Coordinates of C-alpha atoms and ligand atoms in Angstrom, one line a residue:
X1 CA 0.0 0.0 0.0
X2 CA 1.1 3.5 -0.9
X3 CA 1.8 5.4 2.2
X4 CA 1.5 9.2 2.0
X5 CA 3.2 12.1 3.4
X6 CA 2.7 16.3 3.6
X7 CA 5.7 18.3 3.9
X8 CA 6.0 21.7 5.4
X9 CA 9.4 23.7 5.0
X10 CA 10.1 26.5 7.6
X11 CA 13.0 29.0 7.8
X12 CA 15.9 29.9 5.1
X13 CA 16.5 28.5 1.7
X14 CA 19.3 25.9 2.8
X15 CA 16.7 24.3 4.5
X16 CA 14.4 24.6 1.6
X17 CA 16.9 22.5 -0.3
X18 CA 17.3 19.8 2.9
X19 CA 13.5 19.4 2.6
X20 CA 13.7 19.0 -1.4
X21 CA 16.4 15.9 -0.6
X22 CA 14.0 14.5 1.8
X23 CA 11.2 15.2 -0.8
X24 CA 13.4 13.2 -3.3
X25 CA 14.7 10.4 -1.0
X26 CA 10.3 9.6 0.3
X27 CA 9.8 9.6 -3.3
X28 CA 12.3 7.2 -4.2
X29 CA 10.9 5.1 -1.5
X30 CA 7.4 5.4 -2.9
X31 CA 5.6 7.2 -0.5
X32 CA 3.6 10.1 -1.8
X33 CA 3.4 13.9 -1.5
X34 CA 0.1 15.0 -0.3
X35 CA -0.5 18.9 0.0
X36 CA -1.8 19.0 3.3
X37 CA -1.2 16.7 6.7
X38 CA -5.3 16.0 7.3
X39 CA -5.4 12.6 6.1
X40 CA -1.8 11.8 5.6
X41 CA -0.1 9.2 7.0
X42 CA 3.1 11.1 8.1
X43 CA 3.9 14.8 8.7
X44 CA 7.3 16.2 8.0
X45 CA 7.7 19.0 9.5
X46 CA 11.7 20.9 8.6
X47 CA 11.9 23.2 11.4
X48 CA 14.2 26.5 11.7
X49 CA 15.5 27.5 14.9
X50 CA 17.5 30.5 14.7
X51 CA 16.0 33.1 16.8
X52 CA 12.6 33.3 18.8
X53 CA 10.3 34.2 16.2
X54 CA 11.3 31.5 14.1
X55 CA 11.5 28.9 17.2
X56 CA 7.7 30.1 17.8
X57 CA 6.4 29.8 14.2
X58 CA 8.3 25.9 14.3
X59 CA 6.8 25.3 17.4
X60 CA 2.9 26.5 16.7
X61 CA 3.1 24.6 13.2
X62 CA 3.8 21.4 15.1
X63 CA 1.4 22.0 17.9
X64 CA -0.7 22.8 14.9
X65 CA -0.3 19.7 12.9
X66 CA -0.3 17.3 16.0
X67 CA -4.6 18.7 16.3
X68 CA -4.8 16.0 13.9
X69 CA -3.2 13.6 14.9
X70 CA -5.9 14.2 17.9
X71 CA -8.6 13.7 16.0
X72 CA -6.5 10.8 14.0
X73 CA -6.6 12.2 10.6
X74 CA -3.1 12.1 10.7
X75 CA -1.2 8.6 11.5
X76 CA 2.6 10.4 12.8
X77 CA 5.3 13.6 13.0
X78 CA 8.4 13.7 12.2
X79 CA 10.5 16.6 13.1
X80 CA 13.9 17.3 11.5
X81 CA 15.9 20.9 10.6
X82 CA 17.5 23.1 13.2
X83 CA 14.8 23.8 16.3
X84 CA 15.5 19.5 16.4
X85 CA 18.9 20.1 16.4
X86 CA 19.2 23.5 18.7
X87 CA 17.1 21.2 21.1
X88 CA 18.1 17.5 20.6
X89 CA 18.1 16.8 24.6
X90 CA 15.0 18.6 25.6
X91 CA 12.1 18.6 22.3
X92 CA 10.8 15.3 22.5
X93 CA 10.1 15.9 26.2
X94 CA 8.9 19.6 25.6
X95 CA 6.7 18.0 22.7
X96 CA 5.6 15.0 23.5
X97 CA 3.1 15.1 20.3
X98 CA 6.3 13.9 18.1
X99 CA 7.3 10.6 16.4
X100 CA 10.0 11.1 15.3
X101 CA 13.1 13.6 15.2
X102 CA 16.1 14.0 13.1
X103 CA 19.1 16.4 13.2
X104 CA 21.1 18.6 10.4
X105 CA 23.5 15.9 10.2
X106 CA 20.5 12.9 9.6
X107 CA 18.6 14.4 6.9
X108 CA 19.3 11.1 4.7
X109 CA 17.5 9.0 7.5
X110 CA 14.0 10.5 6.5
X111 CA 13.1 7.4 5.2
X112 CA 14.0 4.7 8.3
X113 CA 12.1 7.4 10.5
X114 CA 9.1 7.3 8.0
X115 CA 8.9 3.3 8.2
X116 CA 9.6 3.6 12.2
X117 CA 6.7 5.9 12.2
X118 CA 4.5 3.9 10.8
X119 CA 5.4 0.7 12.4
X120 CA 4.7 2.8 15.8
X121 CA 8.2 3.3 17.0
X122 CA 9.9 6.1 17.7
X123 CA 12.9 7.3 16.0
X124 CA 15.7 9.6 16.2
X125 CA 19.1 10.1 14.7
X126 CA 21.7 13.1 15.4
X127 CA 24.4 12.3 12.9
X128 CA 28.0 15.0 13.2
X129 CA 26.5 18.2 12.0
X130 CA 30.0 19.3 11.1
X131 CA 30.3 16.1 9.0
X132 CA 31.0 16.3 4.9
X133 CA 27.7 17.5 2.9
X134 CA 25.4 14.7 1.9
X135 CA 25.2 14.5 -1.6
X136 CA 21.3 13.8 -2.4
X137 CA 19.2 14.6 -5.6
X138 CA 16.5 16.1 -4.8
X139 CA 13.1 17.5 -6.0
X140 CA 13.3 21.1 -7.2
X141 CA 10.1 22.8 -5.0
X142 CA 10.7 26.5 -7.2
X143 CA 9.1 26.0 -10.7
X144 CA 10.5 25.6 -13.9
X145 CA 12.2 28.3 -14.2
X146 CA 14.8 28.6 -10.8
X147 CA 16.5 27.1 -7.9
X148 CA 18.7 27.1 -5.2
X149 CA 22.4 25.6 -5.6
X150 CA 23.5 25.4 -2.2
X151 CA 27.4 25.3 -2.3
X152 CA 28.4 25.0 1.3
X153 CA 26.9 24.2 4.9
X154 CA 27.8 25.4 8.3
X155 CA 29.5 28.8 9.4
X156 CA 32.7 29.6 11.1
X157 CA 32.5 33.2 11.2
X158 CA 31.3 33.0 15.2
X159 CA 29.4 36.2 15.1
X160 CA 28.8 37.1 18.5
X161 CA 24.7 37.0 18.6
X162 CA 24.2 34.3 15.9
X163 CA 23.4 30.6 16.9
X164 CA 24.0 28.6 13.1
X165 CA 27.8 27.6 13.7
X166 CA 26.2 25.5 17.0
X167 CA 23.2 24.0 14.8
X168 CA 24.5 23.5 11.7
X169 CA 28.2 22.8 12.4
X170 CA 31.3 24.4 11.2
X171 CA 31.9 25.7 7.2
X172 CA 31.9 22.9 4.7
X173 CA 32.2 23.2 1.0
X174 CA 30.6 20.6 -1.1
X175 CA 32.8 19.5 -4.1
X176 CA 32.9 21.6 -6.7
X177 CA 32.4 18.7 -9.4
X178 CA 29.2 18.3 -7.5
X179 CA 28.1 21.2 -7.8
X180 CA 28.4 21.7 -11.5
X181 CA 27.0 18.6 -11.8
X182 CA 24.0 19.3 -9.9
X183 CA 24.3 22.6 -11.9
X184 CA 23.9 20.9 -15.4
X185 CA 20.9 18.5 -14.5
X186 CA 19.1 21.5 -13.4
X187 CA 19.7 23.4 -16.5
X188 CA 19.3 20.5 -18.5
X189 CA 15.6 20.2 -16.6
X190 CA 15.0 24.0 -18.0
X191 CA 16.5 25.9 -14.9
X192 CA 17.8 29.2 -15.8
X193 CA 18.5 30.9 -12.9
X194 CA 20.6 29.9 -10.4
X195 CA 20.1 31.4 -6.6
X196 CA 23.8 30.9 -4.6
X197 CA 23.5 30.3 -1.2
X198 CA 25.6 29.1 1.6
X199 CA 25.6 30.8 5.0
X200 CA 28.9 32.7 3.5
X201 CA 29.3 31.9 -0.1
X202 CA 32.6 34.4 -0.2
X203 CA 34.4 31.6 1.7
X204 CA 33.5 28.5 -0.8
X205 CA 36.6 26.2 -1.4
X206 CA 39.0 27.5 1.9
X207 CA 38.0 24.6 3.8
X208 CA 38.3 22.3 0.7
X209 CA 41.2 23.4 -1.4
X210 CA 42.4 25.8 1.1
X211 CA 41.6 28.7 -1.2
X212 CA 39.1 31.0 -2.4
X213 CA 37.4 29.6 -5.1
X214 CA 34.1 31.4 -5.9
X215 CA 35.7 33.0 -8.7
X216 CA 36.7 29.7 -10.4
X217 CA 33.0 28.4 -9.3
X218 CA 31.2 30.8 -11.3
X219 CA 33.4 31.0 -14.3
X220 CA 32.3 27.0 -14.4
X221 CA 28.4 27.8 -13.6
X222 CA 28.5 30.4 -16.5
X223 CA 30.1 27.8 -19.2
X224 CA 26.8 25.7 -18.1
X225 CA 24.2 26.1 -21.7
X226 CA 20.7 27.1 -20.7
X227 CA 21.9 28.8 -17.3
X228 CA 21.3 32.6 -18.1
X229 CA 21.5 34.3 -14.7
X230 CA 23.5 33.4 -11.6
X231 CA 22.7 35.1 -8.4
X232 CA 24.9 35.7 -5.5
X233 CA 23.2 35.9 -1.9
X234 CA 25.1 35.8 1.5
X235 CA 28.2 37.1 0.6
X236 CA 30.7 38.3 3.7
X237 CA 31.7 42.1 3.6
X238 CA 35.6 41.4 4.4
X239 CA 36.0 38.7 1.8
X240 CA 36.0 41.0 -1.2
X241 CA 39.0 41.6 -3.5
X242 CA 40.1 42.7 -7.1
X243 CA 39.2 39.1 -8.7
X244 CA 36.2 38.9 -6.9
X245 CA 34.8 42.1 -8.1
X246 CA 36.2 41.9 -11.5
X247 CA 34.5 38.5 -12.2
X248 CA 31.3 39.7 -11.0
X249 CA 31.5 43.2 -13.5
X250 CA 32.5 41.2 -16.4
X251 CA 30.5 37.7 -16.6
X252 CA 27.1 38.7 -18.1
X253 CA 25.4 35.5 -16.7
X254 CA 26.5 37.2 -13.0
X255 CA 23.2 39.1 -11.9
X256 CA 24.2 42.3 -10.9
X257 CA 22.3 42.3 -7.6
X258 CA 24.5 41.0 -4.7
X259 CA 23.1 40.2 -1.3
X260 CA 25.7 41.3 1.4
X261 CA 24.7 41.2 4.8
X262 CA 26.7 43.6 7.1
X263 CA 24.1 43.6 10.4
X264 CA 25.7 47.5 11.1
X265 CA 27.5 49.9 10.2
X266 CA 28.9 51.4 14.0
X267 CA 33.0 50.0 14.4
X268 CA 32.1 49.5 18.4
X269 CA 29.6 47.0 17.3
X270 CA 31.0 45.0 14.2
X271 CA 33.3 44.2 17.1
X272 CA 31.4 43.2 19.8
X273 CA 29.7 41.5 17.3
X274 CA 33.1 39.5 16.6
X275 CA 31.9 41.0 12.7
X276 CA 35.5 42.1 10.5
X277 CA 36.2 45.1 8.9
X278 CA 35.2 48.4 9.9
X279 CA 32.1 50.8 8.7
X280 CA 34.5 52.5 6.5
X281 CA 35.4 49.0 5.1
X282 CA 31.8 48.3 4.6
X283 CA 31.8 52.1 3.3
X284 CA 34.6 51.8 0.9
X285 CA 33.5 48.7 -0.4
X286 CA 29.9 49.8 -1.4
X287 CA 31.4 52.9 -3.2
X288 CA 34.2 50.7 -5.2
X289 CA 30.9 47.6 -6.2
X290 CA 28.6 50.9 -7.3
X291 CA 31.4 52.6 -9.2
X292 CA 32.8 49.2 -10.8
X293 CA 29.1 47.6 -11.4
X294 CA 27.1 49.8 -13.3
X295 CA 23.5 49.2 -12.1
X296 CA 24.3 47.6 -9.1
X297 CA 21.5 46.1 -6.9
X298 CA 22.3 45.9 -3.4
X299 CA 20.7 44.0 -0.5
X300 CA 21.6 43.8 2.9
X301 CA 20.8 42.1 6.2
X302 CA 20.3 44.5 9.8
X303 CA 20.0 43.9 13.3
X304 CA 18.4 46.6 15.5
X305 CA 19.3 46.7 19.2
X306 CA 22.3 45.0 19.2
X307 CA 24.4 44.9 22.2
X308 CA 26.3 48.2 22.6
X309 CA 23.5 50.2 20.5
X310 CA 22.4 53.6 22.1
X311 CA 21.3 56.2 20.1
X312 CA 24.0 57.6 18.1
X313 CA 25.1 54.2 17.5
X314 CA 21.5 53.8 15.7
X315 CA 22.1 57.0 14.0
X316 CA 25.1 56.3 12.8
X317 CA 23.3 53.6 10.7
X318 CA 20.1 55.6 10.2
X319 CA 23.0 57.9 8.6
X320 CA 24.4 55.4 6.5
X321 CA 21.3 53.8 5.0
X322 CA 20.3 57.4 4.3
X323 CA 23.5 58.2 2.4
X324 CA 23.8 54.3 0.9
X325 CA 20.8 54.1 -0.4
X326 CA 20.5 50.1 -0.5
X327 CA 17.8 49.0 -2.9
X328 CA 16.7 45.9 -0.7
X329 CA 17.1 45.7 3.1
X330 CA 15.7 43.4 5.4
X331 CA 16.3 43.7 9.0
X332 CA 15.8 41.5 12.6
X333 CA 15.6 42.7 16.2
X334 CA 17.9 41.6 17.9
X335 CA 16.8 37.7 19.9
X336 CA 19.1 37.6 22.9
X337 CA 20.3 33.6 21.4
X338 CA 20.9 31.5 24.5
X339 CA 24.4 29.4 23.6
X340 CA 26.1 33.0 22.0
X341 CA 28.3 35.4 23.5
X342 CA 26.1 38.4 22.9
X343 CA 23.0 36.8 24.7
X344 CA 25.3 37.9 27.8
X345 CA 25.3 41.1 27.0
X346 CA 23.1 44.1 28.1
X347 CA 21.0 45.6 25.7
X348 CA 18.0 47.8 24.9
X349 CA 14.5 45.5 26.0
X350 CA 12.9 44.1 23.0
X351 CA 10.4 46.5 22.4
X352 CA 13.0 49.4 21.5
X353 CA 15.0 46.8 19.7
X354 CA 11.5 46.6 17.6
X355 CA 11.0 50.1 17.4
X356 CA 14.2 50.5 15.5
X357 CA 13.8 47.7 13.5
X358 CA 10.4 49.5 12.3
X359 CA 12.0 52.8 12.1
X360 CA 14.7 51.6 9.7
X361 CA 11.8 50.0 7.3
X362 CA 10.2 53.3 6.9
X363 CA 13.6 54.7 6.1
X364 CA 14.1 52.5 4.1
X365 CA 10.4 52.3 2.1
X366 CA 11.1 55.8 -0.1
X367 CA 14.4 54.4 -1.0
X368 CA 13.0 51.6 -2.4
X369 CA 10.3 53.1 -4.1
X370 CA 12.6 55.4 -5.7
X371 CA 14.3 52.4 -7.3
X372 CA 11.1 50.4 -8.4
X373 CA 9.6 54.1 -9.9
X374 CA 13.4 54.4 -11.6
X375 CA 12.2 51.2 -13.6
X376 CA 8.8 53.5 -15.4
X377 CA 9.9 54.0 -19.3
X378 CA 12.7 51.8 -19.3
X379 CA 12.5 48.5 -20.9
X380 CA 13.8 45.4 -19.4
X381 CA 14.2 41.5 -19.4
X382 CA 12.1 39.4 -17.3
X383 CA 12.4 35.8 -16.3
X384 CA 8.6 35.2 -17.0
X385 CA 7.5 32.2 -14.2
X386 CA 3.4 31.9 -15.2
X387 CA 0.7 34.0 -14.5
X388 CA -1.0 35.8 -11.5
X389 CA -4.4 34.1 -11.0
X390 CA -5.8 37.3 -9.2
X391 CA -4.8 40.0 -12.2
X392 CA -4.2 37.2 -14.9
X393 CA -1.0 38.8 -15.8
X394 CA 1.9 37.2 -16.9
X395 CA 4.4 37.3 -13.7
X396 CA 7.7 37.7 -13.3
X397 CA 11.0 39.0 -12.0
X398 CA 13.7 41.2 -13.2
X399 CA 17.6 41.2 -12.3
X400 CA 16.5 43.4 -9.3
X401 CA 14.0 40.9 -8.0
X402 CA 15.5 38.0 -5.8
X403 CA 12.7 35.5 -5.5
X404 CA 10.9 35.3 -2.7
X405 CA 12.0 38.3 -1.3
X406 CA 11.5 41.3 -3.2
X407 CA 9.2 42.2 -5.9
X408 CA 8.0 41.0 -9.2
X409 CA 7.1 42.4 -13.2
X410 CA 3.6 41.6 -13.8
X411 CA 2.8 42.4 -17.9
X412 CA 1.1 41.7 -20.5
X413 CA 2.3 39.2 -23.2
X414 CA 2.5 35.9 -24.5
X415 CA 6.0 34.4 -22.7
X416 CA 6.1 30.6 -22.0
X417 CA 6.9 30.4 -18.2
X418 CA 10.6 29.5 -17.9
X419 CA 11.6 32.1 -21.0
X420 CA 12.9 35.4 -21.0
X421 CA 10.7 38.4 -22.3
X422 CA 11.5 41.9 -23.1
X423 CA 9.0 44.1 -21.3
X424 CA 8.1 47.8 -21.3
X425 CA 7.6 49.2 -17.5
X426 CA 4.7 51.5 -17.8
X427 CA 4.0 51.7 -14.0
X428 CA 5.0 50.6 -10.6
X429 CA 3.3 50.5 -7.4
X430 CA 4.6 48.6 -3.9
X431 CA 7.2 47.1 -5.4
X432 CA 5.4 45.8 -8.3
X433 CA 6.2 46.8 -11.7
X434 CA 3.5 46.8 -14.6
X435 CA 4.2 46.4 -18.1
X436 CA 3.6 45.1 -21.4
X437 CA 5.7 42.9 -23.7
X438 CA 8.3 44.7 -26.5
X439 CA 7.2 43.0 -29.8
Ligands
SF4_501 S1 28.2 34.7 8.9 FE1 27.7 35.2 11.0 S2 25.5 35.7 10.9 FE2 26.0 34.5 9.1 S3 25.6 32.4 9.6 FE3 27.8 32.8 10.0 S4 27.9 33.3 12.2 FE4 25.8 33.5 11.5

């Protein structure tokens, strides 16, 4: 009998792509994906755990799913990703509504948990999460037309307020034949777009071949037919040079929109925050990407209400995003992270550390309408991924547009999904620009 499972994916897109592996491994197995857990046989549930709000959202989506295992519309849970990890010695007790639990490092054991499950016995495996990076096909979740390549796992950076090194282990680069292989089935499946993620992409290869090799990586990803865009995401401030910046301005398939988180801008911070470099660093080096990369997309990450933040210290970034101008920000108040050197450390009470966080987003909101209205007139290329079922336009993103994240291209036209179109921005509104397709 063909046993069914629902899977819900919480938290960043390296998970995303642990929960496509498992998606791949259940399938091989021959259980089947069901969209929802009422009336499954199993839940999978791939947590995040990174800081409170996203402990609370894993927490209230299993408390959630076990109502029906209540009312027994649903035969098990299982419960893998980093909240089971952050938590190995305490969550089955905290939440006794589980079957079955696996850690970063067990991932491949989906399966044997599954058939535990369902043969009513408990499972759990916590396999080295500093171990080599499983090499598993899996199940692209994105559409036809994108995915993640995930080129490294773990973190050794030891920020001062930032729990990943102790969940998912220290920095480990897959190998980079792996990657372009991975690379080439997905382009030869019709992916165009390749999103780059690791927790610090900059430092792919040091652990491995004891150098730098992003450069190299993307020369290789570029060579790949039918890949047309490669985006960059998590890239570390400090880990910049000449090479770096040189490949980026001169490979066409190289999106020019780079995600670099920097958390602040304030010296005292960055090093309390055990963060390198310096605000003029951080300075020096946005000036040198916007004059060497013409049309430049930034985006950064923030944290409000760090440790060691009083008011000028939030001016001084208030300041810099004014002066910066970032065209896509996101930013956190700062989670006190038991387990991390900075959850020691006094700081403003959470409620101030939110009213900063909100005070930078309206800073930030005319500054990024600015850029989407700078689009109206011009005409651009959009990776065209179906249409909207509310306006029934064709949908899309431009090289601005991360997916996910920021905003899309809705227009008029006749574009496959998966194909490029040439679009005409006659409008834009909330970060939404409206067009129609250049004959
Ligand atoms: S770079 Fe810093 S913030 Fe990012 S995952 Fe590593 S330790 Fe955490």
């Amino acid at each position: 009998m063909e046993h069914t499972f629902a899977l819900i994916s919480l938290g960043c897109a390296k998970n995303l792509v642990n929960s496509e592996q498992m998606l791949y491994l259940m399938s091989e197995a021959g259980f089947a994906l069901v969209p929802d857990p009422d009336g499954a046989d199993l839940a999978i549930i791939n947590t995040c755990g990174f800081i409170d709000s996203a402990k609370s959202e894993a927490i209230d989506t299993i408390l959630e799913v076990a109502e029906y295992k209540k009312t027994g519309s649903l035969g098990g849970i299982i419960v893998t990703g980093c909240l089971a990890e952050r938590y190995k010695d305490s969550i089955e007790r905290e939440l006794p509504e589980i079957d079955a639990v696996l850690g970063v490092g067990s991932f491949t054991d989906i399966v044997k948990a599954a058939e535990a499950v369902l043969s009513r016995k408990h499972y759990r495996a916590f396999a080295d999460n500093s171990a080599a990076v499983d090499e598993i096909p899996r199940v692209v979740s994105t559409g036809p037309s994108w995915a993640y390549l995930r080129i490294a796992e773990g973190c050794n950076n030891f920020c001062a307020f930032c729990a990943i090194p102790l969940i998912r282990g220290r920095y480990r680069s897959r190998k980079m034949e792996n990657i372009l292989e991975e690379a080439k089935d997905l382009a030869a499946h019709g992916i165009k777009e390749l999103i780059v993620i690791a927790q610090d992409i900059t430092r792919y290869g040091t652990d491995l071949y004891g150098h730098r090799c992003l450069v190299e990586l993307c020369r290789k990803l570029s060579e790949i037919e039918g890949i047309e865009w490669i985006r960059l995401h998590y890239l570390y401030p400090d880990q910049f040079d000449d090479e770096l910046i040189d490949e980026i301005a001169g490979n066409e398939k190289i999106v020019k929109y780079l995600d670099i988180p920097i958390q602040h801008i304030n010296n005292g911070i960055l090093k309390k925050m055990n963060r390198r470099g310096t605000g003029d660093d951080i300075r020096a080096l946005f000036a040198t990407l916007r004059a060497r990369i013409p049309g430049l997309v930034l985006r950064t990450s923030l944290i409000a209400g760090l440790p060691g933040e009083g008011e000028t210290e939030f001016e001084e970034l208030c300041a810099f995003l004014k002066e910066a101008r970032i065209e896509r920000a996101g930013v956190f108040p700062f989670s006190p992270e038991e387990g991390t050197p900075a959850a020691g450390m006094p700081c403003v009470p959470p409620e101030e550390a939110q009213r900063r966080a909100d005070l930078i987003m309206e800073l930030q909101a005319p500054i990024m309408d600015d850029f989407t209205q700078s689009f109206v007139g011009k005409t651009i290329r959009v990776l065209c991924e179906g249409r909207d079922e509310e306006s029934g336009l064709l949908v899309g993103r431009s090289y601005a547009d991360s997916p996910e994240i920021d905003g899309s291209v809705q227009f008029e036209g006749f574009c496959p999904p998966g194909e490029f179109a040439k679009v005409r921005i006659t409008s834009a509104e909330d970060g939404v620009l409206y067009g129609e397709e250049a004959t």
